[in-house]
PDB file of C-alpha atoms in Angstrom:
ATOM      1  CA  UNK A  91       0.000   0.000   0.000  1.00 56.00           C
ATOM      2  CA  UNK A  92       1.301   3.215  -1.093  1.00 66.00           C
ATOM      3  CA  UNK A  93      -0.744   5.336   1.767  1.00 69.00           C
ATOM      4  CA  UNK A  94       1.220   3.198   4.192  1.00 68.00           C
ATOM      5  CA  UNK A  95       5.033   3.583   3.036  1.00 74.00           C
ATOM      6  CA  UNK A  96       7.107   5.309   5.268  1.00 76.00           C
ATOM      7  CA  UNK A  97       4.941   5.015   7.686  1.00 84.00           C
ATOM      8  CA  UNK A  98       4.481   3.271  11.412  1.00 88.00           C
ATOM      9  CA  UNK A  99       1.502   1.144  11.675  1.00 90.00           C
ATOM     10  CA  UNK A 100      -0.623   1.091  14.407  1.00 88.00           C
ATOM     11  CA  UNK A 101      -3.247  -1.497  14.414  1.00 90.00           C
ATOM     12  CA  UNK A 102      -6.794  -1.301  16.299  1.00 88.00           C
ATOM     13  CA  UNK A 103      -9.491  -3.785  16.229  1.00 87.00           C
ATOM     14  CA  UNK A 104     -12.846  -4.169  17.804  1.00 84.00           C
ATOM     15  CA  UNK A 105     -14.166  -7.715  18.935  1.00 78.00           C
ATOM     16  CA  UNK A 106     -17.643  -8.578  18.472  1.00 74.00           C
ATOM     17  CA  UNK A 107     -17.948  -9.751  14.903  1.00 72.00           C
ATOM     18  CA  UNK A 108     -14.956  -8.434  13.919  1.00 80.00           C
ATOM     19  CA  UNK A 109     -12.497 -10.811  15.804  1.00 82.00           C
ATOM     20  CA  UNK A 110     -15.400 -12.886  17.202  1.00 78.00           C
ATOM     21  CA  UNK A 111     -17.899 -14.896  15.033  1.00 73.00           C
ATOM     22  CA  UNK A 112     -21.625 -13.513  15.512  1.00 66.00           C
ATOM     23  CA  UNK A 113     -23.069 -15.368  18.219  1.00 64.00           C
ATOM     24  CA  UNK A 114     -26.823 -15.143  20.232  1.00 62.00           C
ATOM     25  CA  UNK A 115     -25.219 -15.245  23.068  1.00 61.00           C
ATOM     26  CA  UNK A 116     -21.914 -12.286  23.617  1.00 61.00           C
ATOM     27  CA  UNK A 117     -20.847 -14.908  26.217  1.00 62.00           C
ATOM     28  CA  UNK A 118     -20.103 -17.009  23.492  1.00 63.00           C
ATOM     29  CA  UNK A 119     -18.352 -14.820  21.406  1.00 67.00           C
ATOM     30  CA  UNK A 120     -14.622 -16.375  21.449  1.00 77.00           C
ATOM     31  CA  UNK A 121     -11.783 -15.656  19.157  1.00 80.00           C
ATOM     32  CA  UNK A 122     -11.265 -19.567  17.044  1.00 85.00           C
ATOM     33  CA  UNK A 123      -7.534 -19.792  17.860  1.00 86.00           C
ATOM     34  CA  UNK A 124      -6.575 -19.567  14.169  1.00 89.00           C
ATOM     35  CA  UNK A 125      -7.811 -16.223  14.789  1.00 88.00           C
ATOM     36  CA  UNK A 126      -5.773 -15.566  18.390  1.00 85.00           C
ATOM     37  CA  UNK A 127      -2.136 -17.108  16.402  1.00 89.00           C
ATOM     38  CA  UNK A 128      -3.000 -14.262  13.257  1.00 89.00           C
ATOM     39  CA  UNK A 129      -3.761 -11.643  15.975  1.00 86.00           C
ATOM     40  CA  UNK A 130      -0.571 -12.609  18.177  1.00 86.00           C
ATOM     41  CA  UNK A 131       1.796 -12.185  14.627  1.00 89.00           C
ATOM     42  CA  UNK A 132       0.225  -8.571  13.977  1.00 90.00           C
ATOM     43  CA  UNK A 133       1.009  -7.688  17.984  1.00 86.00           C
ATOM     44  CA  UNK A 134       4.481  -9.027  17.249  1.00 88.00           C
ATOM     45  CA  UNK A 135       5.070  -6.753  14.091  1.00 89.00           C
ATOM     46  CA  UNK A 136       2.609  -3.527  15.182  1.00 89.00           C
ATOM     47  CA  UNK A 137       1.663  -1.695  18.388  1.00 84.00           C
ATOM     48  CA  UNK A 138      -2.371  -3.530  18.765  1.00 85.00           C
ATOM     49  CA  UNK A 139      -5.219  -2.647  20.298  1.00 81.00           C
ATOM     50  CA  UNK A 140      -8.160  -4.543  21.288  1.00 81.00           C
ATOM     51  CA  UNK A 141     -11.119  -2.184  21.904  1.00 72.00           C
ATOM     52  CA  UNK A 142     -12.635  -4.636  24.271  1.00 64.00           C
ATOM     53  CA  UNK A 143     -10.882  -6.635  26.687  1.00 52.00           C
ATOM     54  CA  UNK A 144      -9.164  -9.863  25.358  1.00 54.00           C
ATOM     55  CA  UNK A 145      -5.752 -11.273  27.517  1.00 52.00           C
ATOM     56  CA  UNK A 146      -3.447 -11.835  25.194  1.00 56.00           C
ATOM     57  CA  UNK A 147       0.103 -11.092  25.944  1.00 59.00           C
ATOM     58  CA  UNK A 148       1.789  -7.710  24.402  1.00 67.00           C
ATOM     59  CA  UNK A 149      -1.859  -6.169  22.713  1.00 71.00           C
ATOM     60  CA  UNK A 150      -3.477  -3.179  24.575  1.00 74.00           C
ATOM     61  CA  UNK A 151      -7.175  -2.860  25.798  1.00 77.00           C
ATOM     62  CA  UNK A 152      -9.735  -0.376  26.030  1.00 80.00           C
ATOM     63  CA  UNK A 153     -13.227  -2.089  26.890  1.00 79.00           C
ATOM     64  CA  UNK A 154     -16.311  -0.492  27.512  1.00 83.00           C
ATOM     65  CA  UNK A 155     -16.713   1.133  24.657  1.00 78.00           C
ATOM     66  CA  UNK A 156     -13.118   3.018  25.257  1.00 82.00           C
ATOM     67  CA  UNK A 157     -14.311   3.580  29.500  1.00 86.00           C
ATOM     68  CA  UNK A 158     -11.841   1.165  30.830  1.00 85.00           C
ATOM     69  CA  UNK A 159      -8.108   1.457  29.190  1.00 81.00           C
ATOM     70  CA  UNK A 160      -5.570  -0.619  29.568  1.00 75.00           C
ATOM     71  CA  UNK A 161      -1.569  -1.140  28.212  1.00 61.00           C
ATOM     72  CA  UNK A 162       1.471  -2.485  29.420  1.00 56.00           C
ATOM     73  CA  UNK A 163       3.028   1.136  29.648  1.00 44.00           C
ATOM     74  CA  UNK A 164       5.145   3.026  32.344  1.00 43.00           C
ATOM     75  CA  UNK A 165       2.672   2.515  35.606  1.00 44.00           C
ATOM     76  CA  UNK A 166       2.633   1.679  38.724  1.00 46.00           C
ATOM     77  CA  UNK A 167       0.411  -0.996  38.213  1.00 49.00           C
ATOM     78  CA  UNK A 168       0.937  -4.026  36.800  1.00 50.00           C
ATOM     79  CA  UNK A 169      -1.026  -7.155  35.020  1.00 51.00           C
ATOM     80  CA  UNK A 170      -0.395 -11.042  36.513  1.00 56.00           C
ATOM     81  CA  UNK A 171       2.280 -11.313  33.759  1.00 56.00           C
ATOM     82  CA  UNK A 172       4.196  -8.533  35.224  1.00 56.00           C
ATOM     83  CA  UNK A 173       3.964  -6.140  32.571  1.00 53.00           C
ATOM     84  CA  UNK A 174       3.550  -2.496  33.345  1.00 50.00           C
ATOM     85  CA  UNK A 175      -0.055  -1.141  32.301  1.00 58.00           C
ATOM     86  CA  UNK A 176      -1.646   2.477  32.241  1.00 56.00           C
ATOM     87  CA  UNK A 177      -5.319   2.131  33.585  1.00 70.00           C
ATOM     88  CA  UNK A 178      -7.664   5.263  32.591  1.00 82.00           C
ATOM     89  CA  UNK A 179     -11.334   5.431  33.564  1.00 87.00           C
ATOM     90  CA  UNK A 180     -12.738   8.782  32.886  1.00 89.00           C
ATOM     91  CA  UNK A 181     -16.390   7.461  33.277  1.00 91.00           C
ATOM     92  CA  UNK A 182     -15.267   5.840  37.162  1.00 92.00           C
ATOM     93  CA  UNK A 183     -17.238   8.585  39.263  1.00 94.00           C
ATOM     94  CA  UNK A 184     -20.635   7.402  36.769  1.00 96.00           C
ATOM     95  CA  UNK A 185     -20.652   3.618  38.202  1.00 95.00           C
ATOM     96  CA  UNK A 186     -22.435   3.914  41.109  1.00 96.00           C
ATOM     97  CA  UNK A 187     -25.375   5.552  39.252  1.00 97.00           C
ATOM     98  CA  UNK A 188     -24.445   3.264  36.421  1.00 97.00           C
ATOM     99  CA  UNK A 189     -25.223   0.120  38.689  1.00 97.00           C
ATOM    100  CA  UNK A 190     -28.663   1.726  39.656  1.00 97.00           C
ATOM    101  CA  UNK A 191     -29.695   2.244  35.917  1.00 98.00           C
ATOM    102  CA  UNK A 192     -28.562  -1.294  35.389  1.00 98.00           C
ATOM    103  CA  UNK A 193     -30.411  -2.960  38.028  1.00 98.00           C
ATOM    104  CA  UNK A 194     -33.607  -0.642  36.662  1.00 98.00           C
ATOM    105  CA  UNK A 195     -33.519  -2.256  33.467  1.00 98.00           C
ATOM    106  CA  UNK A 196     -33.143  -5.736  34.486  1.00 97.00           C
ATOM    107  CA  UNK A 197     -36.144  -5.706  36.488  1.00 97.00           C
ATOM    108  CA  UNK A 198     -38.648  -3.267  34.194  1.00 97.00           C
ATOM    109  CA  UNK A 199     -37.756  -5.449  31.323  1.00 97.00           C
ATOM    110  CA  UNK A 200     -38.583  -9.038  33.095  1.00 95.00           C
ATOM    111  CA  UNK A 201     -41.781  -9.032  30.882  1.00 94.00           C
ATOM    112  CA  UNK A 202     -40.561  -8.601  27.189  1.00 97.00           C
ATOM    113  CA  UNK A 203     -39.175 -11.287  26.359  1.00 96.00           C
ATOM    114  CA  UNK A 204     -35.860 -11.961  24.586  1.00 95.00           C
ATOM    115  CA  UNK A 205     -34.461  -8.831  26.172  1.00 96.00           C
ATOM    116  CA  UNK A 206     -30.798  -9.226  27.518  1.00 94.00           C
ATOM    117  CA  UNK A 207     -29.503  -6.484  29.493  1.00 96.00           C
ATOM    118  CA  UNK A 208     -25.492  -6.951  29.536  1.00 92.00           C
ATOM    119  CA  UNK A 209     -23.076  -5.324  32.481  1.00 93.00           C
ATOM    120  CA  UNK A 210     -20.227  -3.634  30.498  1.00 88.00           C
ATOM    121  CA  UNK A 211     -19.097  -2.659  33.373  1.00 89.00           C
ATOM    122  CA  UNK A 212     -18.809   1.493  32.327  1.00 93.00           C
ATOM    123  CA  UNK A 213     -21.614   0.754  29.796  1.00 93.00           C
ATOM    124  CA  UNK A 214     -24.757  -1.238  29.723  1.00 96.00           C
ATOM    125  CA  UNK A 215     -25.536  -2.866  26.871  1.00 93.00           C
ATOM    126  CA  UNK A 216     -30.031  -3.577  26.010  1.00 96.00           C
ATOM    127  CA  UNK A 217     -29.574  -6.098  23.164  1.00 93.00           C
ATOM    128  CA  UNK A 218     -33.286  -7.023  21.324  1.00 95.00           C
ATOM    129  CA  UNK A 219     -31.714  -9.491  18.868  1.00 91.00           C
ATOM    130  CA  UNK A 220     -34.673 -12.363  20.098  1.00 93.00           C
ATOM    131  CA  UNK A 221     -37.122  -9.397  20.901  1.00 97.00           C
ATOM    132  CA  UNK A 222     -40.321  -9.391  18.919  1.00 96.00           C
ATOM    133  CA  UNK A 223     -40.881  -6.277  16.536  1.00 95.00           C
ATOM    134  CA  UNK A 224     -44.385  -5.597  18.323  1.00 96.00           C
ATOM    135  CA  UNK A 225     -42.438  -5.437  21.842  1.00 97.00           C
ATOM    136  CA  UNK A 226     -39.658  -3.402  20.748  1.00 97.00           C
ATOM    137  CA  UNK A 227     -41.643   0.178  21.144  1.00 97.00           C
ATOM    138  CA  UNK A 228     -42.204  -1.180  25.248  1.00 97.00           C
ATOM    139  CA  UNK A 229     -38.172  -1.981  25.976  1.00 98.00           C
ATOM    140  CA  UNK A 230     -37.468   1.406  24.027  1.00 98.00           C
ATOM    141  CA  UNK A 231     -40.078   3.214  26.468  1.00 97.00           C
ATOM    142  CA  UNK A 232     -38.335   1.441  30.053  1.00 98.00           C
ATOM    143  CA  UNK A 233     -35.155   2.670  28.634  1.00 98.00           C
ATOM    144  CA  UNK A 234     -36.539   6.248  28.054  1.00 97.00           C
ATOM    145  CA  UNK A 235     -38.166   6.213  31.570  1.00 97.00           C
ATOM    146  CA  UNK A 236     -35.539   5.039  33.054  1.00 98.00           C
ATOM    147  CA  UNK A 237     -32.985   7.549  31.158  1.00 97.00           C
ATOM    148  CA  UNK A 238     -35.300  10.475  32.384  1.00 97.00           C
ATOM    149  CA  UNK A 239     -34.228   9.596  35.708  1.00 96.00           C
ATOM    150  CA  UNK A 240     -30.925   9.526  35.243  1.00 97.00           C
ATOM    151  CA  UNK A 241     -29.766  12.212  33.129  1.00 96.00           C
ATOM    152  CA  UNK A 242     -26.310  11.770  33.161  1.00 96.00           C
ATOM    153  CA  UNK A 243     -26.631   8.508  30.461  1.00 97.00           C
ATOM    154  CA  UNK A 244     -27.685   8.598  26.966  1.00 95.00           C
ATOM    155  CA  UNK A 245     -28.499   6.344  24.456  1.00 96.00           C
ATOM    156  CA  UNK A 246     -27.343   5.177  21.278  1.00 91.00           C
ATOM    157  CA  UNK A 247     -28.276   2.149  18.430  1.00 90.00           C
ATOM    158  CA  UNK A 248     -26.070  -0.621  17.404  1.00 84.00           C
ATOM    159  CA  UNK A 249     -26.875  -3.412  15.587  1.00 82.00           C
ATOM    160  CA  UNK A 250     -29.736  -4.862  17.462  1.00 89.00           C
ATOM    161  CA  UNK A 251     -28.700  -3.017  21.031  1.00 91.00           C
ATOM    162  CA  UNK A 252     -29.152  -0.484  22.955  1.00 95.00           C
ATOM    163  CA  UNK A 253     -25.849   1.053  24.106  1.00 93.00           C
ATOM    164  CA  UNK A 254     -26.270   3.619  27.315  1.00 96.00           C
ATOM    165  CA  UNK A 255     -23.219   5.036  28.880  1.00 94.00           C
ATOM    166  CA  UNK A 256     -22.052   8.011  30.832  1.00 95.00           C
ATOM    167  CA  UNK A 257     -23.149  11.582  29.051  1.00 94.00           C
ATOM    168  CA  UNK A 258     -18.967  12.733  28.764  1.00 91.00           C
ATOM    169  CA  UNK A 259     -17.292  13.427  25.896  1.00 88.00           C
ATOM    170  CA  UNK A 260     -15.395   9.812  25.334  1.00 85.00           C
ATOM    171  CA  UNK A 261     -15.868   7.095  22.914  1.00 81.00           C
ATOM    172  CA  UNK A 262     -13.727   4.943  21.087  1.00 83.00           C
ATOM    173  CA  UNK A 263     -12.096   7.829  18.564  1.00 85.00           C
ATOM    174  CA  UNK A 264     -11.027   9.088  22.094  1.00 86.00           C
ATOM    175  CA  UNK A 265      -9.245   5.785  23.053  1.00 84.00           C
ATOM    176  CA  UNK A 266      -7.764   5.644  19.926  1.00 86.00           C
ATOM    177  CA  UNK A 267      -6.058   9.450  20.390  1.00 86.00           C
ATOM    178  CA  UNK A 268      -5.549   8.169  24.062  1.00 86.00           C
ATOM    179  CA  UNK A 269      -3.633   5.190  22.882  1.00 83.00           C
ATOM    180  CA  UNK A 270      -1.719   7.241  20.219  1.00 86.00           C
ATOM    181  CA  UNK A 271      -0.678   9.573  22.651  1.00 85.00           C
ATOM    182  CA  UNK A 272       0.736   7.084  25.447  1.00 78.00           C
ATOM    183  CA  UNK A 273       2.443   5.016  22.364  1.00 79.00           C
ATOM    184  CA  UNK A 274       4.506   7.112  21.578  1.00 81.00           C
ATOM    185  CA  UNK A 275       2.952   8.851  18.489  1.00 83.00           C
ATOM    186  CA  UNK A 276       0.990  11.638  19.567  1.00 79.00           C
ATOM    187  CA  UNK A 277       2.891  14.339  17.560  1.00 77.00           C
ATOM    188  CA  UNK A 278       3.474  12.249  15.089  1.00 79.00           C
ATOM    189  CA  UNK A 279       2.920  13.240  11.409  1.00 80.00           C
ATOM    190  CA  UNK A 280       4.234   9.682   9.685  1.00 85.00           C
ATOM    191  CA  UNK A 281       1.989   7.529  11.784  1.00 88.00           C
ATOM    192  CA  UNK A 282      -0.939   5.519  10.610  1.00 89.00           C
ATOM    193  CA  UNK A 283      -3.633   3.918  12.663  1.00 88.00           C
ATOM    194  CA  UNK A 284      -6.093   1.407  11.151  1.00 88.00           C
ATOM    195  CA  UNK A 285      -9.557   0.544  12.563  1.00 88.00           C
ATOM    196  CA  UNK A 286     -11.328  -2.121  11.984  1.00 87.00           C
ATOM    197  CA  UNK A 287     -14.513  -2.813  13.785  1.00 83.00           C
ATOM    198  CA  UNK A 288     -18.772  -3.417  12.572  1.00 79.00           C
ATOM    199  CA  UNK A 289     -20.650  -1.200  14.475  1.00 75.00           C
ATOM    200  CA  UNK A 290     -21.918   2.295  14.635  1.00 75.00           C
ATOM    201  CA  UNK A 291     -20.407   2.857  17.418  1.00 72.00           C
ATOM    202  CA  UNK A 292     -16.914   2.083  15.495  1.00 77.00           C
ATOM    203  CA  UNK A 293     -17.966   5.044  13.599  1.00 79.00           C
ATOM    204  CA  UNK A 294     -16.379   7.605  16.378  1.00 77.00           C
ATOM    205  CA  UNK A 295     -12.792   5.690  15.707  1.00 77.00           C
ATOM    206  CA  UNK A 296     -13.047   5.838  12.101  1.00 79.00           C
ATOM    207  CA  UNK A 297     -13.249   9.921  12.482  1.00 73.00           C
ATOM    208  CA  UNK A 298      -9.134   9.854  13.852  1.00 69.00           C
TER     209      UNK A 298
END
């Protein structure tokens, strides 16, 4: 590729579909290790990132939605393998309200059925994959309700979920700059991050 010669790659990926097959259940969704040996050569050649959390050794993290980062930089922390990490959470003071919002939805949608309300922990994920069309208007409506309580959340649409998360100014394009920045390759003017990820909510990376 032309576009990249000269260049330093930086590689970032999302998970869900992208790495993972599509699955009914997200607790399903493993990488096939074919897929965990290709990802380990592309660590071993380019700075990675995971935009979901995923332990393999020497590739960064940043899951909820780009919440909760992670990378085996200069810290004072450091993962069970002993590598040095950088932990940012600019959404932490939002979880106790976060938890309340999430225990509101799992028990105002107990009656439609196929709903699955998922605990990312900075996020909370509503998917309706296995909810019928004529029910979808009443899980919309106990998110709403339950939104109008708690202000500091909004809403967006993925495919087939509901993503709500703290009302701040971060999503994934902010990980990505975050990640840039503690790599190395903030000022940078030959560097060149690829994205790849399914979602609309891969849309704010795409914009860096």
């Amino acid at each position: 590729m032309s576009i990249a010669k000269g260049r330093k790659i930086v590689i970032f990926l999302d998970y869900d579909r992208t790495l993972s097959d599509i699955v009914s259940n997200r607790e399903e969704a493993f990488m096939t290790e074919k897929m965990r040996m290709v990802l380990r050569e592309v660590a071993n050649c380019f700075p990675t990132t995971i935009i979901n959390f995923v332990q393999l050794k020497n590739v960064y993290y940043a899951g909820s939605h780009g919440l909760d980062v992670e990378a085996p930089l200069d810290s004072t922390n450091f993962d069970e393998m002993d590598n040095k990490v950088v932990l940012y959470q600019p959404a932490k003071e939002f979880l106790p309200e976060k938890r309340k919002v999430l225990n509101l939805l799992s028990e105002r949608s107990k009656g439609i059925k196929g709903a699955n309300i998922e605990d990312n922990k900075f996020c909370i994920s509503v998917h309706f994959r296995h909810v019928h069309t004529k029910n979808l208007g009443k899980l919309e409506n106990v998110i709403a309700v339950v939104l109008e309580e708690y202000q500091n959340f909004r809403v967006s649409t993925g495919k087939k979920v509901f993503e709500i998360r703290p009302d701040i100014m971060w999503n994934k394009g902010h990980a990505l700059e975050y990640f840039l920045e503690n790599l190395g390759f903030g000022n940078s003017d030959d560097v060149l991050p690829i994205y790849i990820g399914d979602d609309r909510t891969d849309e704010d990376a795409f914009k860096v």
